[in-house]
XYZ file of C-alpha atoms in Angstrom:
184
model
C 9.884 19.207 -1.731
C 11.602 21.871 -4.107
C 7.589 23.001 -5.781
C 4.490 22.769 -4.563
C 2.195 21.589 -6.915
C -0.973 23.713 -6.904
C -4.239 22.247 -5.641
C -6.142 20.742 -7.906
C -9.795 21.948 -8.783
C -12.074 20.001 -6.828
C -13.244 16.804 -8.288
C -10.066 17.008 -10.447
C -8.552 13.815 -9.854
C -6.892 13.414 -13.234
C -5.539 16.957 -13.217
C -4.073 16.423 -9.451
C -2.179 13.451 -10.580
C -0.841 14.765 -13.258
C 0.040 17.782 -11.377
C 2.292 15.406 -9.091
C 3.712 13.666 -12.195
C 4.644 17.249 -13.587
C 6.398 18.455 -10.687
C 8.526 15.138 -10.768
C 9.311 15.431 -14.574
C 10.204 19.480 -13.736
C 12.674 18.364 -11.033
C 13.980 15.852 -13.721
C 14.142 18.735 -16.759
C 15.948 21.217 -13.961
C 18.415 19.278 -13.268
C 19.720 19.263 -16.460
C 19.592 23.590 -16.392
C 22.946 25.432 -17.429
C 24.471 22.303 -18.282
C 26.658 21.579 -21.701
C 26.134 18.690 -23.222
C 29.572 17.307 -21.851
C 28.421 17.166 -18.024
C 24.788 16.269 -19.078
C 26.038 12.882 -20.080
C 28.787 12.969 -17.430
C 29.075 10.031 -14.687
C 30.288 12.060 -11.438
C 28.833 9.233 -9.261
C 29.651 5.383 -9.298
C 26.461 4.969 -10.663
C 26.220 4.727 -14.275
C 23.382 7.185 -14.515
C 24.046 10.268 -16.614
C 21.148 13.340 -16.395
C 20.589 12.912 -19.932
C 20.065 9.161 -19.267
C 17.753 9.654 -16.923
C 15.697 11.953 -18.916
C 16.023 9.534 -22.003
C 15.176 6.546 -19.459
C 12.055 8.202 -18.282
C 11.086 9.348 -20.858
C 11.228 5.613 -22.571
C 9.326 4.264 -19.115
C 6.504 6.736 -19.282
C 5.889 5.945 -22.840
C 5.735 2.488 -22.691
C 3.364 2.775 -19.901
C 0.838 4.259 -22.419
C 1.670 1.756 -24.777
C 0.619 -0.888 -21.784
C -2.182 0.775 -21.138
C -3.137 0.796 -25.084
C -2.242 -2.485 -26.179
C 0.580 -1.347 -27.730
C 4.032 -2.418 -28.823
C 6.838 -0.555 -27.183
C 8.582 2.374 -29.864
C 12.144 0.828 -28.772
C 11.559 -3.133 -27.980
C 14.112 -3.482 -23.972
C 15.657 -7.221 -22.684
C 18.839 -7.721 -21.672
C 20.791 -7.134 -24.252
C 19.831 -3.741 -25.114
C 18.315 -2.437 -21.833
C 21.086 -0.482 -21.019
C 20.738 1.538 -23.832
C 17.420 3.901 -22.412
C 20.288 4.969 -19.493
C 22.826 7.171 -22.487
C 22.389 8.842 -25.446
C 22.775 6.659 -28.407
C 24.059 7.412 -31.987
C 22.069 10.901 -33.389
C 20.801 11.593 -29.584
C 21.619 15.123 -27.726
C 20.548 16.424 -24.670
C 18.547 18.462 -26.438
C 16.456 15.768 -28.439
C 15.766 13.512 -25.645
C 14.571 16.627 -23.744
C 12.257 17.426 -26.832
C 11.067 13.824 -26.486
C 10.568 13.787 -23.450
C 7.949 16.512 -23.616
C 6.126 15.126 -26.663
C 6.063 12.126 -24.060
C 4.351 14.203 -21.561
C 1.922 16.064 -23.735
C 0.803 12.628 -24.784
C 0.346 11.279 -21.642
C -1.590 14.265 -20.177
C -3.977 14.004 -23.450
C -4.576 10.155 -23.102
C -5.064 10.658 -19.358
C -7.956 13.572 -19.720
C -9.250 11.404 -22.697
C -9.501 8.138 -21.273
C -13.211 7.399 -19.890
C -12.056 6.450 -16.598
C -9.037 6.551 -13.986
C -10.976 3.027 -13.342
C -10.670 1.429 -16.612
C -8.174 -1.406 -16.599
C -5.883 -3.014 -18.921
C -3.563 -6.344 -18.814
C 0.133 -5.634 -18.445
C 1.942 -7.803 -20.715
C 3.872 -10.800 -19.981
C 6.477 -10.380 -17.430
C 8.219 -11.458 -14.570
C 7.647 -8.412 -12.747
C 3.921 -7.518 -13.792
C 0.474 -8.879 -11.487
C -1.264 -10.867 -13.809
C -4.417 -9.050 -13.176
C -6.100 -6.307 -15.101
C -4.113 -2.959 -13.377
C -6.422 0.294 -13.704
C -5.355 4.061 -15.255
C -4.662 5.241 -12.074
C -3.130 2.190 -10.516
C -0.659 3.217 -14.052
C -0.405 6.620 -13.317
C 0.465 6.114 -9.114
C 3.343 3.941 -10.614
C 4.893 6.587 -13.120
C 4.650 9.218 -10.388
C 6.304 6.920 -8.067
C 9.320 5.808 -10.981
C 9.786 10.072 -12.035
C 9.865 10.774 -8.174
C 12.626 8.259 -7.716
C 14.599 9.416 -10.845
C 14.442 12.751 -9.949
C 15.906 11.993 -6.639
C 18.659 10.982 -8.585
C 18.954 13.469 -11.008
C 19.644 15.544 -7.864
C 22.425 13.557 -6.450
C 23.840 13.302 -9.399
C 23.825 17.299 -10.314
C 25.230 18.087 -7.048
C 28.158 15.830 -7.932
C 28.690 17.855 -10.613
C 28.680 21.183 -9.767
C 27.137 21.351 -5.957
C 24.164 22.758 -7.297
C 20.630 21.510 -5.207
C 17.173 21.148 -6.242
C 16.284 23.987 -4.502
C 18.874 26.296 -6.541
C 17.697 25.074 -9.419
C 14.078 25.869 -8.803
C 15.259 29.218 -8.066
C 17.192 30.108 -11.193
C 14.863 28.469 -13.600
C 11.938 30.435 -11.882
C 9.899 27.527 -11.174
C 9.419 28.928 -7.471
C 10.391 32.475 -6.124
C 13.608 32.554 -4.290
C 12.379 33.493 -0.247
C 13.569 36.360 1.522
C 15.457 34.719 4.311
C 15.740 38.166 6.460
């Protein structure tokens, strides 16, 4: 794991899940660090994921997770025709935007998690193939996003090493999300 994520205070359920969350969104947001905006949205793998689509793509998936969980109507309505679209930047989108999004995403979600009465309270998914039909809870919604992020950012780092050989673990050094160690 490239950061730790620091213990939670005890009791702190809500702030130790979103501690996990963060560190996946941080590996996500790293990968992305020293790039221009050319090999940001570059496609070194045969995959068609770009860095900056994956940070537009999760960004899209954790917001309309809090939609879900509200009631709410998706910002940017998905099916097959369009879906592809949260994977690249679209006309008016940069790097930089979707990263600004991105964290108005997050601060969101962190506020509606502390706010909401209980990690117990449920909520129906809406209609789809791939949703239970049964009520799912806050933190049944919040084990998910960590587990969607976590896979991302797996990718994210495949895909920056295809680019310029750089690793998680550099990353987290230069950015100063973690000390570098003394090997010696």
């Amino acid at each position: 794991m490239p950061t730790l994520v620091d213990a939670e205070t005890p009791g702190d359920e809500r702030g130790a899940l979103l501690g996990y969350l963060e560190a996946q969104r941080g590996g996500i947001r790293r990968a992305l660090h020293g790039l221009n905006a050319d090999q940001a949205t570059s496609r070194p793998t045969v995959s068609a994921l770009s860095l900056a689509g994956l940070v537009k793509h999760v960004a899209e998936v954790e917001q309309g997770w809090l939609c879900d969980a509200r009631g709410l109507p998706h910002p940017v309505a998905r099916d097959e025709s369009n879906w592809d679209g949260c994977f690249r930047l679209e006309s008016g989108e940069t790097v930089d935007s979707v990263l600004a999004h991105y964290e108005e995403v997050a601060r969101e979600t962190d506020a509606l998690v502390r706010a909401v009465p209980s990690l117990d309270d449920t909520f129906t998914l809406p209609e789809a193939p791939w949703f239970p039909k049964e009520p799912r809870s806050w933190r049944w919604m919040l084990l998910s996003l960590i587990s969607e992020v976590a896979r991302h950012a797996g990718h994210a780092d495949i895909i920056r090493e295809s680019i310029d050989r750089k690793t998680a673990f550099e990353l987290v050094w230069e950015t100063g999300a973690a000390p570098e160690p003394e090997w010696g």
